[in-house]
Amino acid sequence: MAGSNKVYANAREALDGLLFDGMTILAGGFGLCGIPEHMILAIRESGVKNLTVASNNCGVDDFGLGLLLQTRQIKKMISSYVGENKLFEDQFLNGELELEFNPQGTLAERCRAGGAGIPAFYTRTGVGTVIAQGKETREFGDETYLMETALTGDLAIIKAWKADTSGNLLFRKTARNFNPPMATAGKVCVVEAEHVVEVGSLDPDNIHLPGIYVDRVFKGDRFEKRIERRTIREQ
Amino acid sequence: MAWTRQQMCERAALELADGYYCNLGIGMPTLVANYIPEDVHVHFQSENGMLGMGPFPLDNEVDADLINAGKQTITETPESVYFDSATSFAMIRGGHIDLSILGALQVAQNGDLANWMIPGKMVKGMGGAMDLVAGVRRVVVLMEHNARDGSAKLLKQCTLPLTGAGVVDLVITDLGVFEILDGAMHLRETAAGVGIDEIRARTEAEFAH
């Protein structure tokens, strides 16, 4: 994706020409924290189907990626934990939905590797478990390691706190999570941000993700930022 | 008398040394943070991308961008730092976390751990558990000695799918403390008033005493 203007008006325009049936989408977020909520809605409205979606979780029944389960647009999920979602369970148990479990660190590292041109890597995670079935293992020193392959996607959909007009990104608190590694692993990366600011207004020493990874940016008009488990202490 | 849950957490808290970087699993292990001695300062890691995790927020402090790995709202402390998931698991896999305390469905006498799935039931996923047990230097299991139906959880061999093979270092139950050393289980402590006969009757695993 070339072009000097990365700024788009909204989710629909930012995704224009990028969606197709059967594509693989990398979706940032952990639980409902730091998810690209505007683009999930735009993907739902587009009607694109047979999607493979890599995301740590799959939202809840009526928010986040759960919205794309309602419309049966997702064919396969690549996730580490999907326990929050009844719709997911129903579609998985009746065979409508495929599921590939990745240990959470393996999922993150597969994306990091995918974005860094590393086709595969070795890890101790999953050795001696069902995750290792059918995968190559190799000894280094006294330890057995499992080979995991890189993961890339046709599109990465990313939520940032601040973006400048060159696509340099800042994230906020634990809403960073899978967003940076997934941003690097998409053939195209589209970012929704709470604030879009002029290039030059962010401190170049404190950029969380350089704009080279980012193709398109838009400002989300209103973020719901739903909280999954509101937990408080008494004064 | 078997230990209460509070006594189990107090015992587990003794595994934390001053200056440790530590990851606590969901459930009872999270409560261990409430029983740390005052002269011990521990840095808590949350695998969704934070070091220096603070307590749950007051009602007016809740922030949707600040959650723990159990998706609960939390707070930051003066030492808090945030990072992405790949960096978080590089910390875990690279052996930089000193201690992980987590729950279990089954532990085998050789240190095999099963805590992520029961075949035939809906499988929710392993989350970060496989990474934690493979990468953290010392893995402590905190769990009830027996399942709700009374069956043994300390076994000769796990019957459930493994989270990791030979990964557990210490098991703290309501009956006592077991260390796994060189692939064998050793009973190290018993709860006050709990006899060795009771522990043997409620344990399938072979252990030295």
Coordinates of C-alpha atoms in Angstrom, one line a residue:
Chain A
M1 CA 0.0 0.0 0.0
A2 CA 1.6 3.2 -1.1
G3 CA 0.3 6.8 -1.0
S4 CA 1.3 9.7 1.3
N5 CA -2.2 10.4 2.6
K6 CA -3.0 7.8 5.3
V7 CA -5.9 9.6 6.9
Y8 CA -9.5 8.5 6.2
A9 CA -12.8 9.8 7.4
N10 CA -14.3 6.7 9.0
A11 CA -14.1 2.9 9.2
R12 CA -16.1 2.3 6.0
E13 CA -13.9 4.5 3.9
A14 CA -10.7 3.2 5.6
L15 CA -11.6 -0.4 4.7
D16 CA -12.8 0.4 1.2
G17 CA -11.4 -2.1 -1.3
L18 CA -9.6 -4.2 1.3
L19 CA -12.3 -6.7 2.3
F20 CA -12.9 -10.0 0.4
D21 CA -14.5 -13.3 1.1
G22 CA -12.2 -16.0 2.6
M23 CA -9.6 -13.4 3.8
T24 CA -7.5 -13.6 7.0
I25 CA -7.8 -10.8 9.5
L26 CA -5.6 -10.1 12.4
A27 CA -7.6 -8.3 15.1
G28 CA -5.9 -6.5 18.0
G29 CA -7.2 -6.5 21.6
F30 CA -7.3 -8.6 24.7
G31 CA -10.8 -9.4 25.9
L32 CA -12.7 -6.3 25.1
C33 CA -9.7 -4.1 25.9
G34 CA -8.1 -2.3 22.9
I35 CA -10.3 -3.8 20.3
P36 CA -11.0 -2.0 16.9
E37 CA -14.7 -1.7 17.7
H38 CA -15.5 0.7 14.7
M39 CA -13.9 -1.6 12.1
I40 CA -15.6 -4.7 13.5
L41 CA -19.0 -2.9 12.9
A42 CA -17.9 -1.9 9.4
I43 CA -16.9 -5.4 8.6
R44 CA -20.2 -6.6 9.8
E45 CA -22.0 -4.1 7.6
S46 CA -19.9 -5.1 4.6
G47 CA -21.2 -8.6 4.7
V48 CA -17.8 -10.1 3.8
K49 CA -17.8 -13.8 4.8
N50 CA -15.8 -17.0 5.3
L51 CA -13.3 -15.0 7.4
T52 CA -10.4 -16.5 9.3
V53 CA -9.8 -14.2 12.3
A54 CA -6.7 -14.3 14.5
S55 CA -7.5 -12.6 17.8
N56 CA -6.6 -13.6 21.4
N57 CA -10.3 -13.8 22.2
C58 CA -13.6 -13.6 20.3
G59 CA -15.4 -10.8 22.1
V60 CA -18.7 -11.4 23.9
D61 CA -22.1 -12.3 22.4
D62 CA -23.1 -8.7 21.7
F63 CA -19.9 -6.8 21.4
G64 CA -16.5 -7.1 19.7
L65 CA -15.9 -10.0 17.4
G66 CA -19.0 -11.7 18.8
L67 CA -20.9 -9.4 16.5
L68 CA -19.3 -11.3 13.5
L69 CA -20.4 -14.6 15.0
Q70 CA -24.0 -13.4 15.1
T71 CA -23.9 -12.9 11.3
R72 CA -21.9 -16.1 10.8
Q73 CA -19.2 -14.2 8.9
I74 CA -16.3 -16.0 10.7
K75 CA -15.3 -19.5 9.4
K76 CA -12.3 -20.0 11.6
M77 CA -10.8 -18.4 14.8
I78 CA -7.1 -18.6 15.8
S79 CA -7.2 -17.7 19.6
S80 CA -5.8 -18.6 22.9
Y81 CA -9.0 -18.3 25.0
V82 CA -12.6 -18.1 24.0
G83 CA -14.4 -18.8 27.2
E84 CA -16.5 -15.6 27.4
N85 CA -18.9 -16.3 24.5
K86 CA -22.0 -18.6 24.4
L87 CA -22.5 -18.0 20.6
F88 CA -19.0 -19.2 20.0
E89 CA -19.6 -22.4 22.0
D90 CA -22.8 -23.1 20.1
Q91 CA -21.3 -22.6 16.6
F92 CA -18.2 -24.5 17.6
L93 CA -20.1 -27.5 19.0
N94 CA -22.4 -27.8 16.0
G95 CA -19.4 -27.7 13.6
E96 CA -20.1 -24.3 12.0
L97 CA -16.9 -22.7 13.3
E98 CA -13.4 -24.0 13.2
L99 CA -11.0 -23.2 16.0
E100 CA -7.2 -23.3 16.2
F101 CA -5.9 -22.8 19.7
N102 CA -2.5 -21.1 20.0
P103 CA -0.9 -20.6 23.4
Q104 CA -1.1 -16.8 24.0
G105 CA 2.7 -16.3 23.8
T106 CA 2.9 -18.4 20.7
L107 CA 0.1 -16.4 19.0
A108 CA 1.9 -13.1 19.9
E109 CA 5.3 -14.4 18.7
R110 CA 3.8 -15.8 15.5
C111 CA 2.6 -12.3 14.6
R112 CA 5.9 -10.7 15.7
A113 CA 7.8 -13.2 13.5
G114 CA 5.4 -12.7 10.6
G115 CA 6.0 -9.0 10.7
A116 CA 9.8 -9.4 11.0
G117 CA 10.3 -11.8 8.1
I118 CA 11.0 -14.8 10.4
P119 CA 9.2 -17.8 8.9
A120 CA 9.3 -20.0 12.0
F121 CA 10.8 -20.1 15.5
Y122 CA 11.4 -22.6 18.3
T123 CA 9.8 -22.5 21.7
R124 CA 9.5 -24.7 24.8
T125 CA 5.8 -23.7 25.1
G126 CA 3.6 -26.7 24.4
V127 CA 6.3 -29.4 24.3
G128 CA 4.7 -32.6 25.4
T129 CA 1.1 -31.4 24.9
V130 CA -1.5 -31.7 22.2
I131 CA -0.3 -28.4 20.8
A132 CA 2.9 -30.3 19.7
Q133 CA 1.0 -32.9 17.6
G134 CA 2.2 -32.9 14.0
K135 CA 4.8 -30.2 14.6
E136 CA 8.6 -30.5 14.3
T137 CA 10.6 -30.6 17.5
R138 CA 14.3 -30.1 17.9
E139 CA 16.9 -30.4 20.7
F140 CA 19.0 -27.3 21.7
G141 CA 21.3 -28.1 24.6
D142 CA 19.4 -30.3 27.0
E143 CA 15.9 -29.0 26.1
T144 CA 13.3 -30.0 23.5
Y145 CA 11.8 -27.1 21.5
L146 CA 8.7 -27.0 19.3
M147 CA 8.8 -25.3 15.9
E148 CA 6.0 -22.8 15.4
T149 CA 5.4 -20.9 12.1
A150 CA 4.9 -17.2 11.5
L151 CA 1.4 -15.8 11.1
T152 CA 0.5 -13.1 8.7
G153 CA -2.9 -11.8 7.6
D154 CA -4.4 -10.0 4.6
L155 CA -5.4 -7.2 6.9
A156 CA -4.6 -6.1 10.5
I157 CA -7.3 -4.1 12.3
I158 CA -5.7 -2.1 15.1
K159 CA -6.9 0.1 17.9
A160 CA -4.6 2.9 19.0
W161 CA -5.0 5.8 21.5
K162 CA -3.2 8.4 19.4
A163 CA -2.1 8.3 15.8
D164 CA -0.3 11.1 13.8
T165 CA -1.1 11.7 10.2
S166 CA 2.0 9.6 9.3
G167 CA 0.6 6.6 11.2
N168 CA 3.0 6.7 14.1
L169 CA 1.1 5.2 17.1
L170 CA 0.7 5.5 20.8
F171 CA -1.4 3.1 22.8
R172 CA -2.8 3.5 26.3
K173 CA -2.2 1.3 29.3
T174 CA -3.1 -2.4 28.8
A175 CA -5.1 -1.6 25.6
R176 CA -1.7 -2.0 23.8
N177 CA -1.6 -5.9 24.1
F178 CA -1.8 -7.6 20.7
N179 CA -2.1 -4.4 18.6
P180 CA 1.6 -3.7 17.8
P181 CA 2.6 -7.3 16.8
M182 CA -0.5 -7.7 14.8
A183 CA -0.1 -4.4 13.1
T184 CA 3.3 -5.5 11.8
A185 CA 1.9 -8.8 10.4
G186 CA -0.9 -7.5 8.2
K187 CA -0.3 -7.1 4.5
V188 CA -2.4 -4.0 5.0
C189 CA -2.8 -2.4 8.4
V190 CA -5.7 -0.1 9.2
V191 CA -5.8 1.8 12.5
E192 CA -8.7 3.4 14.4
A193 CA -7.5 5.9 17.0
E194 CA -9.2 8.0 19.7
H195 CA -7.1 11.0 18.5
V196 CA -5.5 11.8 15.2
V197 CA -2.9 14.5 15.5
E198 CA -0.6 16.3 13.0
V199 CA 2.7 14.7 12.2
G200 CA 5.4 16.3 14.4
S201 CA 3.3 16.7 17.4
L202 CA 4.3 13.3 19.0
D203 CA 7.7 12.9 20.7
P204 CA 9.8 10.8 18.2
D205 CA 11.6 9.2 21.2
N206 CA 8.3 7.9 22.5
I207 CA 6.5 6.2 19.6
H208 CA 5.1 2.8 20.4
L209 CA 4.7 1.7 16.8
P210 CA 6.4 3.5 13.9
G211 CA 4.1 4.5 11.0
I212 CA 5.9 2.3 8.5
Y213 CA 3.7 -0.5 9.6
V214 CA 0.5 1.6 9.2
D215 CA -1.3 2.1 5.9
R216 CA -4.6 3.8 6.9
V217 CA -5.8 5.7 9.9
F218 CA -9.1 7.2 11.0
K219 CA -10.5 8.8 14.1
G220 CA -13.2 6.7 15.7
D221 CA -16.2 9.0 16.5
R222 CA -17.2 7.4 19.8
F223 CA -15.6 4.5 21.6
E224 CA -17.9 2.4 23.8
K225 CA -14.9 0.7 25.4
R226 CA -17.1 -1.8 27.2
I227 CA -15.7 -3.4 30.4
E228 CA -15.9 -7.1 30.7
R229 CA -15.3 -7.6 34.4
R230 CA -15.8 -4.4 36.3
T231 CA -14.1 -5.2 39.6
I232 CA -13.8 -2.6 42.4
R233 CA -12.6 -2.4 46.0
E234 CA -14.3 -0.6 48.8
Q235 CA -12.8 2.7 50.0
Chain B
M1 CA -7.4 -29.9 60.5
A2 CA -6.9 -29.2 56.8
W3 CA -5.7 -25.7 55.9
T4 CA -8.4 -23.1 55.1
R5 CA -8.1 -21.3 51.8
Q6 CA -6.7 -18.3 53.7
Q7 CA -4.0 -20.6 55.3
M8 CA -3.2 -22.0 51.9
C9 CA -2.7 -18.5 50.5
E10 CA -0.6 -17.5 53.5
R11 CA 1.6 -20.6 52.9
A12 CA 1.9 -19.8 49.2
A13 CA 2.9 -16.2 50.0
L14 CA 5.9 -17.5 51.8
E15 CA 7.2 -18.6 48.4
L16 CA 7.6 -14.9 47.4
A17 CA 10.9 -13.4 48.1
D18 CA 11.7 -9.6 48.2
G19 CA 12.3 -8.3 44.7
Y20 CA 10.7 -11.1 42.8
Y21 CA 8.9 -10.7 39.5
C22 CA 5.8 -12.8 39.8
N23 CA 2.8 -13.9 37.8
L24 CA -0.4 -15.0 39.7
G25 CA -3.0 -17.2 37.9
I26 CA -6.7 -16.6 37.9
G27 CA -8.7 -17.7 41.0
M28 CA -7.2 -18.5 44.4
P29 CA -3.6 -17.7 43.2
T30 CA -4.7 -14.0 42.7
L31 CA -5.6 -13.9 46.4
V32 CA -2.0 -14.7 47.4
A33 CA -1.2 -11.0 46.8
N34 CA -3.2 -10.2 50.0
Y35 CA -1.0 -12.2 52.2
I36 CA 2.5 -10.9 51.4
P37 CA 4.6 -10.0 54.4
E38 CA 5.1 -6.2 54.8
D39 CA 8.8 -6.4 54.4
V40 CA 8.6 -8.2 51.1
H41 CA 8.1 -6.2 47.9
V42 CA 7.1 -8.1 44.8
H43 CA 6.5 -6.9 41.2
F44 CA 3.4 -8.5 39.7
Q45 CA 3.3 -9.2 36.0
S46 CA 0.1 -9.4 34.1
E47 CA 0.6 -11.3 30.8
N48 CA -1.7 -9.0 28.8
G49 CA 1.1 -6.4 29.1
M50 CA 1.9 -4.9 32.5
L51 CA 4.4 -5.0 35.2
G52 CA 3.7 -3.5 38.6
M53 CA 0.0 -4.3 38.9
G54 CA -1.9 -2.4 41.6
P55 CA -5.1 -3.4 43.5
F56 CA -8.7 -3.2 42.2
P57 CA -9.8 0.4 41.6
L58 CA -12.2 2.4 43.6
D59 CA -15.5 3.0 41.9
N60 CA -14.4 6.3 40.5
E61 CA -11.0 5.1 39.3
V62 CA -12.2 2.4 36.9
D63 CA -10.5 2.6 33.5
A64 CA -11.5 0.4 30.6
D65 CA -8.0 0.5 29.2
L66 CA -6.5 -1.0 32.4
I67 CA -7.3 -4.7 33.0
N68 CA -5.5 -7.8 34.3
A69 CA -5.2 -11.1 32.5
G70 CA -8.5 -12.2 34.1
K71 CA -10.1 -9.1 32.4
Q72 CA -10.8 -7.5 35.7
T73 CA -10.3 -3.7 36.1
I74 CA -7.1 -2.9 38.1
T75 CA -4.9 0.1 38.9
E76 CA -1.4 1.1 38.3
T77 CA 1.4 1.8 40.8
P78 CA 4.3 4.3 40.7
E79 CA 6.5 1.5 39.2
S80 CA 4.0 0.3 36.6
V81 CA 5.0 -0.1 33.0
Y82 CA 3.1 -1.3 29.9
F83 CA 4.2 -3.3 26.9
D84 CA 2.7 -5.3 24.1
S85 CA 1.9 -9.1 24.2
A86 CA 5.0 -10.2 22.3
T87 CA 7.2 -8.3 24.7
S88 CA 5.2 -9.7 27.6
F89 CA 5.7 -13.3 26.6
A90 CA 9.3 -12.7 25.7
M91 CA 9.7 -11.9 29.4
I92 CA 7.9 -15.1 30.4
R93 CA 9.5 -17.4 27.8
G94 CA 13.0 -15.8 28.4
G95 CA 13.0 -16.9 32.0
H96 CA 12.8 -13.4 33.4
I97 CA 9.8 -14.1 35.7
D98 CA 10.9 -15.6 39.0
L99 CA 7.7 -17.3 40.1
S100 CA 4.3 -18.3 38.8
I101 CA 1.5 -19.5 41.1
L102 CA -1.4 -21.2 39.4
G103 CA -4.3 -23.6 39.9
A104 CA -4.5 -27.1 38.6
L105 CA -6.9 -29.9 37.8
Q106 CA -4.2 -32.6 38.1
V107 CA -0.5 -32.8 38.9
A108 CA 1.5 -36.0 38.3
Q109 CA 4.3 -37.2 40.6
N110 CA 6.9 -36.3 37.9
G111 CA 5.6 -32.7 37.7
D112 CA 3.3 -33.0 34.7
L113 CA 0.5 -30.4 35.0
A114 CA -3.0 -30.5 33.6
N115 CA -5.1 -27.3 34.0
W116 CA -6.6 -26.3 30.8
M117 CA -9.1 -28.7 29.4
I118 CA -11.5 -31.5 30.2
P119 CA -12.4 -33.5 27.1
G120 CA -16.1 -33.7 26.4
K121 CA -16.7 -30.3 28.0
M122 CA -16.4 -27.0 26.2
V123 CA -12.8 -26.2 25.9
K124 CA -12.1 -22.5 26.6
G125 CA -8.4 -22.5 25.8
M126 CA -5.0 -22.4 27.5
G127 CA -4.6 -18.6 27.4
G128 CA -1.0 -18.0 28.6
A129 CA -0.8 -21.0 30.9
M130 CA 1.4 -23.2 28.6
D131 CA 3.8 -20.3 28.1
L132 CA 4.0 -19.6 31.9
V133 CA 4.7 -23.1 32.9
A134 CA 7.3 -23.6 30.2
G135 CA 9.1 -20.3 30.8
V136 CA 8.9 -19.2 34.4
R137 CA 11.8 -20.3 36.6
R138 CA 9.7 -21.7 39.5
V139 CA 6.1 -23.0 39.1
V140 CA 4.0 -23.4 42.2
V141 CA 0.6 -25.0 42.1
L142 CA -2.0 -23.9 44.6
M143 CA -5.1 -26.2 44.7
E144 CA -7.5 -28.3 46.8
H145 CA -6.0 -31.7 47.5
N146 CA -9.0 -33.5 46.0
A147 CA -11.6 -32.8 43.4
R148 CA -15.2 -32.0 44.4
D149 CA -16.1 -35.6 43.9
G150 CA -13.3 -36.7 46.3
S151 CA -11.1 -38.1 43.5
A152 CA -7.3 -37.6 43.7
K153 CA -5.6 -34.7 41.9
L154 CA -2.1 -35.7 42.7
L155 CA -1.7 -38.7 40.4
K156 CA 0.9 -41.2 39.2
Q157 CA 0.1 -39.9 35.7
C158 CA -2.3 -37.2 34.5
T159 CA -5.3 -38.4 32.7
L160 CA -6.3 -35.0 31.3
P161 CA -4.4 -33.3 28.4
L162 CA -1.2 -31.6 29.7
T163 CA -0.5 -28.0 30.0
G164 CA 3.2 -28.8 30.4
A165 CA 5.4 -31.9 31.0
G166 CA 7.5 -32.0 34.1
V167 CA 7.0 -28.3 34.8
V168 CA 5.8 -28.2 38.5
D169 CA 8.2 -27.4 41.3
L170 CA 5.9 -27.2 44.3
V171 CA 2.3 -28.1 45.1
I172 CA 0.5 -26.5 48.0
T173 CA -2.9 -28.1 48.9
D174 CA -5.1 -27.9 52.0
L175 CA -3.3 -31.0 53.4
G176 CA 0.3 -30.1 52.9
V177 CA 3.2 -29.1 50.7
F178 CA 4.8 -31.4 48.1
E179 CA 8.1 -30.7 46.3
I180 CA 8.9 -32.2 43.0
L181 CA 12.6 -32.8 42.6
D182 CA 14.4 -34.7 39.9
G183 CA 11.1 -36.2 38.7
A184 CA 9.9 -37.5 42.0
M185 CA 7.4 -36.1 44.6
H186 CA 8.3 -35.5 48.2
L187 CA 6.0 -34.5 51.0
R188 CA 7.7 -31.6 52.8
E189 CA 5.0 -30.2 55.2
T190 CA 1.7 -31.3 56.5
A191 CA -1.2 -29.1 57.8
A192 CA -1.4 -29.2 61.6
G193 CA -3.2 -32.3 62.7
V194 CA -3.3 -34.0 59.3
G195 CA -1.7 -37.4 59.5
I196 CA 0.3 -39.2 56.9
D197 CA -2.3 -41.9 56.6
E198 CA -5.0 -39.4 55.6
I199 CA -2.7 -37.9 53.0
R200 CA -1.8 -41.3 51.6
A201 CA -5.5 -42.3 51.5
R202 CA -6.4 -39.1 49.5
T203 CA -3.4 -39.2 47.1
E204 CA -2.8 -41.5 44.2
A205 CA 0.7 -40.2 43.5
E206 CA 3.7 -42.0 45.1
F207 CA 5.7 -39.6 47.3
A208 CA 8.6 -39.9 49.6
H209 CA 8.1 -38.7 53.1

